[in-house]
CSV table of C-alpha atoms and ligand atoms in Angstrom, one decimal:
chain,number,residue,atom,x,y,z
A,187,MET,CA,93.9,112.0,122.7
A,188,GLU,CA,90.4,111.7,121.3
A,189,ASP,CA,89.9,115.5,121.6
A,190,ASN,CA,92.7,116.0,119.2
A,191,VAL,CA,91.1,114.1,116.4
A,192,LEU,CA,89.8,116.5,113.8
A,193,LEU,CA,88.9,114.1,111.0
A,194,GLN,CA,88.1,110.4,111.2
A,195,VAL,CA,87.7,108.5,108.1
A,196,SER,CA,86.5,104.9,108.6
A,197,HIS,CA,86.1,102.1,106.1
A,198,LEU,CA,85.6,104.5,103.2
A,199,ARG,CA,84.6,102.8,100.0
A,200,THR,CA,84.0,104.7,96.8
A,201,GLN,CA,83.1,103.1,93.4
A,202,PHE,CA,82.5,104.3,89.9
A,203,GLU,CA,80.1,102.5,87.6
A,204,THR,CA,81.4,102.6,84.1
A,205,LYS,CA,80.5,100.9,80.8
A,206,GLU,CA,83.3,98.4,81.4
A,207,GLY,CA,82.3,97.6,84.9
A,208,ILE,CA,82.7,98.7,88.5
A,209,ILE,CA,85.8,100.5,89.6
A,210,PRO,CA,86.5,100.2,93.3
A,211,ALA,CA,88.6,103.4,93.4
A,212,VAL,CA,88.7,103.6,97.2
A,213,ASP,CA,88.4,100.2,98.9
A,214,ASP,CA,88.1,100.3,102.7
A,215,ILE,CA,90.4,103.2,103.7
A,216,SER,CA,90.6,104.4,107.4
A,217,PHE,CA,92.7,107.1,108.9
A,218,THR,CA,92.5,110.0,111.4
A,219,VAL,CA,93.9,113.5,111.2
A,220,GLU,CA,94.7,115.3,114.4
A,221,ARG,CA,94.5,119.1,114.8
A,222,GLY,CA,97.6,120.9,113.6
A,223,GLN,CA,99.0,117.8,112.0
A,224,VAL,CA,99.9,116.9,108.4
A,225,LEU,CA,98.9,113.6,107.0
A,226,GLY,CA,100.6,112.7,103.8
A,227,ILE,CA,98.8,110.4,101.4
A,228,VAL,CA,101.2,108.8,98.9
A,229,GLY,CA,101.0,106.3,96.2
A,230,GLU,CA,101.4,105.9,92.4
A,231,SER,CA,99.0,107.5,89.9
A,232,GLY,CA,95.5,106.0,90.0
A,233,CYS,CA,95.8,104.6,93.5
A,234,GLY,CA,92.8,106.6,94.8
A,235,LYS,CA,94.4,109.6,96.4
A,236,SER,CA,92.1,112.2,94.7
A,237,VAL,CA,89.0,110.1,95.0
A,238,THR,CA,89.7,109.8,98.7
A,239,SER,CA,89.8,113.6,99.1
A,240,MET,CA,86.8,114.2,96.8
A,241,SER,CA,84.9,111.6,98.9
A,242,ILE,CA,85.6,113.5,102.1
A,243,LEU,CA,84.0,116.6,100.6
A,244,LYS,CA,81.2,114.5,99.0
A,245,LEU,CA,82.1,115.7,95.5
A,246,ILE,CA,81.9,112.2,94.1
A,247,GLU,CA,78.3,112.1,92.8
A,248,LYS,CA,79.1,114.8,90.3
A,249,TYR,CA,81.5,112.3,88.7
A,250,ASN,CA,79.0,109.4,88.8
A,251,GLY,CA,80.7,107.9,91.8
A,252,ARG,CA,79.1,106.4,94.8
A,253,ILE,CA,80.2,106.2,98.4
A,254,LEU,CA,79.1,102.8,99.8
A,255,ALA,CA,77.1,102.2,102.9
A,256,GLY,CA,79.3,101.5,105.9
A,257,SER,CA,81.7,104.3,105.0
A,258,SER,CA,82.1,107.1,107.5
A,259,VAL,CA,83.8,110.5,107.5
A,260,LYS,CA,83.5,112.4,110.7
A,261,LEU,CA,84.7,116.0,111.2
A,262,GLU,CA,84.9,116.8,114.9
A,263,GLY,CA,82.7,113.8,115.6
A,264,ARG,CA,80.0,115.0,113.1
A,265,GLU,CA,79.2,112.5,110.3
A,266,LEU,CA,79.5,114.3,106.9
A,267,LEU,CA,78.3,111.5,104.7
A,268,GLY,CA,74.7,111.9,105.8
A,269,LEU,CA,74.6,115.7,105.2
A,270,SER,CA,72.5,117.3,102.5
A,271,GLU,CA,74.2,119.2,99.7
A,272,ALA,CA,73.2,122.5,101.3
A,273,GLU,CA,74.9,121.5,104.5
A,274,MET,CA,78.0,120.3,102.7
A,275,CYS,CA,78.2,123.7,101.0
A,276,ASN,CA,78.7,125.2,104.4
A,277,ILE,CA,81.5,122.7,105.2
A,278,ARG,CA,83.3,123.1,101.9
A,279,GLY,CA,85.6,126.0,101.8
A,280,ARG,CA,84.7,127.0,105.3
A,281,GLU,CA,85.6,124.1,107.5
A,282,ILE,CA,87.5,122.0,105.0
A,283,ALA,CA,89.3,123.9,102.2
A,284,MET,CA,90.7,122.1,99.2
A,285,ILE,CA,93.4,122.9,96.8
A,286,PHE,CA,92.5,120.8,93.7
A,287,GLN,CA,95.0,118.8,91.7
A,288,ASP,CA,94.1,120.6,88.4
A,289,PRO,CA,95.3,124.2,88.9
A,290,MET,CA,93.1,125.3,86.0
A,291,THR,CA,89.9,124.4,87.8
A,292,SER,CA,90.8,126.4,90.9
A,293,LEU,CA,90.7,130.0,89.7
A,294,ASN,CA,88.1,131.3,87.3
A,295,PRO,CA,89.8,132.9,84.4
A,296,VAL,CA,87.1,135.5,83.7
A,297,PHE,CA,87.1,137.1,87.2
A,298,THR,CA,89.8,139.2,88.9
A,299,ILE,CA,91.5,137.8,92.0
A,300,GLU,CA,89.7,140.4,94.0
A,301,ARG,CA,86.3,139.3,92.9
A,302,GLN,CA,87.1,135.6,93.6
A,303,MET,CA,88.6,136.2,97.0
A,304,VAL,CA,86.1,138.7,98.2
A,305,GLU,CA,83.1,136.6,97.2
A,306,THR,CA,84.5,133.5,98.9
A,307,ILE,CA,85.3,135.4,102.1
A,308,VAL,CA,81.9,137.2,102.2
A,309,ARG,CA,80.1,133.9,101.7
A,310,HIS,CA,82.0,131.9,104.3
A,311,LYS,CA,82.8,134.4,107.0
A,312,LYS,CA,79.6,136.4,106.7
A,313,ILE,CA,81.3,139.8,106.8
A,314,GLY,CA,80.9,142.9,104.6
A,315,ARG,CA,82.7,143.4,101.3
A,316,LYS,CA,85.0,146.1,102.7
A,317,ALA,CA,86.2,143.9,105.5
A,318,ALA,CA,86.5,141.0,103.1
A,319,HIS,CA,88.7,143.1,100.8
A,320,SER,CA,91.0,143.9,103.7
A,321,THR,CA,91.2,140.2,104.6
A,322,ALA,CA,91.9,139.3,101.0
A,323,VAL,CA,94.8,141.8,100.7
A,324,GLU,CA,96.2,140.7,104.1
A,325,TRP,CA,96.2,137.1,102.9
A,326,LEU,CA,97.9,137.9,99.6
A,327,ALA,CA,100.6,139.6,101.6
A,328,LYS,CA,100.9,136.6,103.9
A,329,VAL,CA,101.4,134.2,101.0
A,330,GLY,CA,104.2,136.5,99.7
A,331,ILE,CA,102.5,138.3,96.8
A,332,PRO,CA,104.3,141.6,96.3
A,333,GLU,CA,102.1,144.7,96.0
A,334,PRO,CA,98.9,142.9,97.0
A,335,GLU,CA,96.7,146.0,96.6
A,336,LYS,CA,97.7,146.2,93.0
A,337,ARG,CA,97.9,142.5,92.1
A,338,ILE,CA,94.4,141.8,93.6
A,339,LYS,CA,93.0,143.7,90.6
A,340,GLU,CA,94.6,141.3,88.1
A,341,TYR,CA,93.2,138.3,86.3
A,342,PRO,CA,94.6,134.8,86.9
A,343,HIS,CA,96.4,134.7,83.5
A,344,GLN,CA,98.4,137.8,84.5
A,345,LEU,CA,100.1,135.8,87.3
A,346,SER,CA,102.9,133.2,87.0
A,347,GLY,CA,102.1,129.6,87.9
A,348,GLY,CA,103.8,130.0,91.3
A,349,MET,CA,101.9,133.2,92.1
A,350,ARG,CA,98.6,131.6,91.0
A,351,GLN,CA,99.3,128.8,93.5
A,352,ARG,CA,100.0,131.3,96.2
A,353,VAL,CA,96.6,133.0,95.4
A,354,ILE,CA,94.9,129.6,95.6
A,355,ILE,CA,96.5,129.0,99.0
A,356,ALA,CA,95.5,132.4,100.2
A,357,ILE,CA,91.8,131.7,99.1
A,358,ALA,CA,91.9,128.4,100.9
A,359,LEU,CA,93.2,129.7,104.1
A,360,SER,CA,91.4,133.1,104.2
A,361,CYS,CA,88.3,131.5,105.6
A,362,ASP,CA,90.1,129.9,108.6
A,363,PRO,CA,89.4,126.2,107.6
A,364,LYS,CA,90.1,123.6,110.2
A,365,LEU,CA,91.4,121.3,107.6
A,366,LEU,CA,93.1,121.9,104.3
A,367,ILE,CA,93.2,119.2,101.7
A,368,ALA,CA,96.1,119.9,99.2
A,369,ASP,CA,96.1,117.6,96.2
A,370,GLU,CA,99.5,117.7,94.5
A,371,PRO,CA,99.8,121.4,95.4
A,372,THR,CA,103.3,121.7,93.8
A,373,THR,CA,103.3,119.2,91.0
A,374,ALA,CA,102.7,121.7,88.2
A,375,LEU,CA,105.5,124.0,89.5
A,376,ASP,CA,109.3,123.9,89.0
A,377,VAL,CA,111.5,122.7,91.7
A,378,THR,CA,112.6,126.0,93.3
A,379,ILE,CA,109.0,127.3,93.4
A,380,GLN,CA,107.9,123.9,94.7
A,381,ALA,CA,110.2,124.3,97.7
A,382,GLN,CA,108.9,127.9,98.4
A,383,ILE,CA,105.3,126.8,98.3
A,384,LEU,CA,105.9,123.9,100.7
A,385,ASP,CA,107.7,126.2,103.0
A,386,LEU,CA,104.8,128.6,102.8
A,387,LEU,CA,102.2,125.9,103.6
A,388,ARG,CA,104.2,124.7,106.6
A,389,LYS,CA,104.5,128.3,108.0
A,390,LEU,CA,100.9,129.1,107.5
A,391,LYS,CA,99.7,125.9,108.9
A,392,ASP,CA,101.3,126.7,112.2
A,393,GLU,CA,100.0,130.2,112.1
A,394,VAL,CA,96.3,129.2,111.6
A,395,ASN,CA,96.6,125.9,113.4
A,396,ALA,CA,94.9,124.0,110.6
A,397,ALA,CA,95.5,120.4,109.8
A,398,ILE,CA,96.6,119.4,106.3
A,399,ILE,CA,96.0,116.3,104.2
A,400,LEU,CA,98.8,116.5,101.7
A,401,ILE,CA,98.4,114.3,98.7
A,402,THR,CA,101.4,113.6,96.5
A,403,HIS,CA,103.1,110.9,94.6
A,404,ASP,CA,106.4,112.3,95.8
A,405,MET,CA,108.0,110.7,98.8
A,406,GLY,CA,110.4,113.7,99.0
A,407,VAL,CA,107.5,116.0,99.6
A,408,VAL,CA,106.1,113.9,102.5
A,409,ALA,CA,109.5,113.6,104.0
A,410,GLU,CA,109.6,117.4,104.3
A,411,MET,CA,106.0,118.0,105.4
A,412,ALA,CA,104.2,115.1,106.9
A,413,ASP,CA,103.7,113.9,110.5
A,414,HIS,CA,101.8,110.8,109.5
A,415,ILE,CA,101.8,108.9,106.2
A,416,LEU,CA,99.2,106.7,104.6
A,417,VAL,CA,100.6,104.6,101.7
A,418,MET,CA,97.8,103.7,99.2
A,419,TYR,CA,97.9,101.2,96.4
A,420,ALA,CA,95.0,100.2,94.0
A,421,GLY,CA,92.5,101.9,96.3
A,422,ARG,CA,93.7,100.2,99.5
A,423,ALA,CA,95.8,101.2,102.5
A,424,LEU,CA,99.0,99.2,102.5
A,425,GLU,CA,100.8,101.0,105.4
A,426,TYR,CA,100.1,103.8,107.9
A,427,GLY,CA,102.5,105.3,110.4
A,428,THR,CA,104.4,108.3,111.6
A,429,LYS,CA,106.9,109.8,109.2
A,430,GLN,CA,109.7,108.4,111.3
A,431,GLN,CA,108.3,104.9,111.2
A,432,ILE,CA,107.7,105.0,107.5
A,433,PHE,CA,111.1,106.4,106.6
A,434,ARG,CA,113.3,104.6,109.2
A,435,ASN,CA,111.5,101.3,109.3
A,436,PRO,CA,109.2,100.8,106.3
A,437,ARG,CA,107.4,97.5,106.6
A,438,HIS,CA,105.4,96.9,103.4
A,439,PRO,CA,107.4,95.8,100.4
A,440,TYR,CA,105.6,98.5,98.4
A,441,THR,CA,106.7,101.2,100.8
A,442,LYS,CA,110.2,100.0,100.6
A,443,GLY,CA,110.1,100.2,96.9
A,444,LEU,CA,108.7,103.7,96.9
A,445,LEU,CA,111.5,104.8,99.3
A,446,ALA,CA,114.1,103.2,97.1
A,447,SER,CA,112.9,105.2,94.2
A,448,ILE,CA,113.5,108.6,95.7
A,449,PRO,CA,116.2,110.5,93.9
A,450,ARG,CA,119.1,111.4,96.2
A,451,MET,CA,121.2,114.4,95.9
A,452,ASP,CA,124.2,112.8,97.6
A,453,ARG,CA,124.4,109.8,95.3
A,454,GLN,CA,124.9,109.6,91.6
A,455,GLU,CA,123.2,106.4,90.7
A,456,GLU,CA,123.2,105.3,87.1
A,457,ARG,CA,119.5,104.5,87.1
A,458,LEU,CA,117.0,105.2,89.7
A,459,PHE,CA,115.3,102.1,91.2
A,460,SER,CA,111.7,101.7,90.1
A,461,ILE,CA,109.2,99.1,91.2
A,462,GLU,CA,108.8,96.6,88.3
A,463,GLY,CA,105.4,95.9,86.8
A,464,ASN,CA,102.2,97.9,86.6
A,465,VAL,CA,99.3,98.7,89.0
A,466,PRO,CA,96.5,96.1,88.7
A,467,ASN,CA,93.5,96.8,86.5
A,468,LEU,CA,90.8,97.8,89.0
A,469,LEU,CA,88.0,96.5,86.8
A,470,LYS,CA,89.2,92.9,87.7
A,471,PRO,CA,88.4,92.0,91.3
A,472,VAL,CA,91.6,91.0,93.2
A,473,GLU,CA,91.3,88.0,95.5
A,474,GLY,CA,94.3,88.4,97.7
A,475,CYS,CA,96.9,91.1,98.2
A,476,VAL,CA,96.7,93.8,95.5
A,477,PHE,CA,100.5,94.2,95.4
A,478,ARG,CA,101.4,90.6,95.1
A,479,GLU,CA,102.1,90.5,91.4
A,480,ARG,CA,104.9,93.1,91.8
A,481,CYS,CA,106.1,91.8,95.2
A,482,GLY,CA,109.4,90.0,95.7
A,483,TYR,CA,108.1,88.4,98.9
A,484,ALA,CA,104.8,87.1,97.5
A,485,ARG,CA,103.9,83.5,98.5
A,486,GLU,CA,100.9,81.3,97.7
A,487,ALA,CA,98.9,82.6,100.7
A,488,CYS,CA,99.1,86.1,99.3
A,489,GLY,CA,96.8,85.1,96.4
A,490,SER,CA,94.0,83.6,98.5
A,491,CYS,CA,92.9,86.2,101.0
A,492,ARG,CA,93.0,89.9,101.4
A,493,PRO,CA,95.5,90.8,104.1
A,494,GLU,CA,94.0,92.9,106.9
A,495,LEU,CA,95.5,96.1,108.1
A,496,LEU,CA,97.5,94.7,111.0
A,497,SER,CA,98.4,96.8,114.1
A,498,LEU,CA,102.1,96.4,115.0
A,499,PRO,CA,103.6,96.9,118.5
A,500,ASP,CA,104.8,100.4,117.6
A,501,GLU,CA,101.2,101.3,116.6
A,502,SER,CA,101.9,101.6,112.9
A,503,ARG,CA,99.7,99.5,110.6
A,504,VAL,CA,100.6,97.3,107.7
A,505,SER,CA,98.5,95.2,105.3
A,506,CYS,CA,100.9,92.3,104.6
A,507,LEU,CA,101.1,88.7,105.7
A,508,LEU,CA,104.8,89.0,106.5
A,509,TYR,CA,103.8,90.8,109.7
A,510,GLU,CA,101.1,88.5,110.9
A,511,LYS,CA,103.3,87.0,113.6
A,512,GLU,CA,104.5,90.3,114.9
A,513,ALA,CA,101.0,91.7,115.0
A,514,LYS,CA,99.7,88.6,116.9
A,515,GLU,CA,102.4,88.9,119.5
A,516,SER,CA,101.5,92.6,120.1
A,517,ALA,CA,97.8,91.7,120.4
A,518,HIS,CA,98.6,89.2,123.2
A,519,GLU,CA,100.7,91.6,125.2
B,855,LIG,N1,85.0,109.9,87.3
B,855,LIG,C1,85.6,108.7,87.2
B,855,LIG,N2,85.0,107.7,86.6
B,855,LIG,C2,85.6,106.4,86.5
B,855,LIG,N3,86.8,106.1,87.1
B,855,LIG,C3,87.4,107.1,87.8
B,855,LIG,C4,86.8,108.4,87.9
B,855,LIG,N4,87.7,109.2,88.7
B,855,LIG,C5,88.7,108.4,89.0
B,855,LIG,N5,88.5,107.1,88.5
B,855,LIG,C6,89.4,106.0,88.7
B,855,LIG,O1,89.6,105.8,90.1
B,855,LIG,C7,90.9,105.4,90.4
B,855,LIG,C8,91.6,106.4,91.4
B,855,LIG,O2,91.8,107.6,90.8
B,855,LIG,P1,92.4,108.9,91.5
B,855,LIG,O3,92.1,110.1,90.6
B,855,LIG,O4,91.9,109.0,92.9
B,855,LIG,O5,93.9,108.5,91.5
B,855,LIG,P2,95.2,109.4,92.1
B,855,LIG,O6,95.8,108.5,93.1
B,855,LIG,O7,94.7,110.7,92.5
B,855,LIG,O8,96.1,109.5,90.9
B,855,LIG,P3,97.1,110.7,90.4
B,855,LIG,O9,98.3,110.5,91.1
B,855,LIG,O10,97.3,110.4,88.9
B,855,LIG,O11,96.4,112.0,90.6
B,855,LIG,C9,91.6,105.4,89.0
B,855,LIG,O12,91.6,104.0,88.6
B,855,LIG,C10,90.8,106.2,88.2
B,855,LIG,O13,90.8,105.8,86.8
B,856,LIG,MG1,95.0,112.6,91.9
């Protein structure tokens, strides 16, 4: 089992110091990603999905953030958080590739696709320019770009949004990363292109046997793609389990709310369910459960102490007092 673990994130805490105060953007998040598997990270805007992925790559300091002592991010058993910037440069792109949420930051508008791809491949794979060019063309073909020899000479603005995203995926995978972090890879695209890109990611993942962390606010996307799912809220993990556990037997009231708000093709509802209320202001420390103000099951105890991430008998995990009894029973077995 242990051998299959590619990435192990433990007690990750990342904060931003702002003029208004400290923002605990990621507040004690733990998860593992196994080789060849897809972990979906879901949650509403601002819950800490992007900050989690930027922390894994140690890109947080650039944004005035700080990863707190006690946090750990291990890739194949090697702690990344203690590595120097030079060492991290060898990990980024090579061992862990990332597709960033903002598509405009991923391709440089002033260089051709060729230049961007060849440079990345030469740097990471330590091969010559000619071999790198062939690899680049091969990858463009693999991601479904027609006439790759011709398109590789073009600039990003000459490609459609869907084609640009294919190029970004080609760059990310062309250096054979062990892990791909894809942050909202399809959000900027229209629905049909979205489905094509997800399909492509799934196919290529099997081909290169990379693991994926797929970040999205869309439960429909994780339903299609993920093996395991982490549900985040206000910087914390509220639930973690296999896709089957999360979709067939969601435990946390927040997860239940997220599932109820997925649009369904087979039903014409007048109004889609949405969870009432707003996410808490992270500048104000929360004593108890972060979801309690929006939770239909909240009781007094939810306000006094932070619920731990409980292990349930089926090995899924949930941070909610409603499951304390169930978790205790499984601990005594
Ligand atoms: N550079 C920064 N300085 C201060 N606060 C930040 C910074 N970057 C992110 N945050 C805060 O950290 C929290 C988590 O942000 P994050 O970008 O991870 O959310 P997200 O889950 O990716 O949301 P979205 O779905 O909108 O992409 C938010 O409250 C955000 O305002
Ligand atoms: Mg984000």
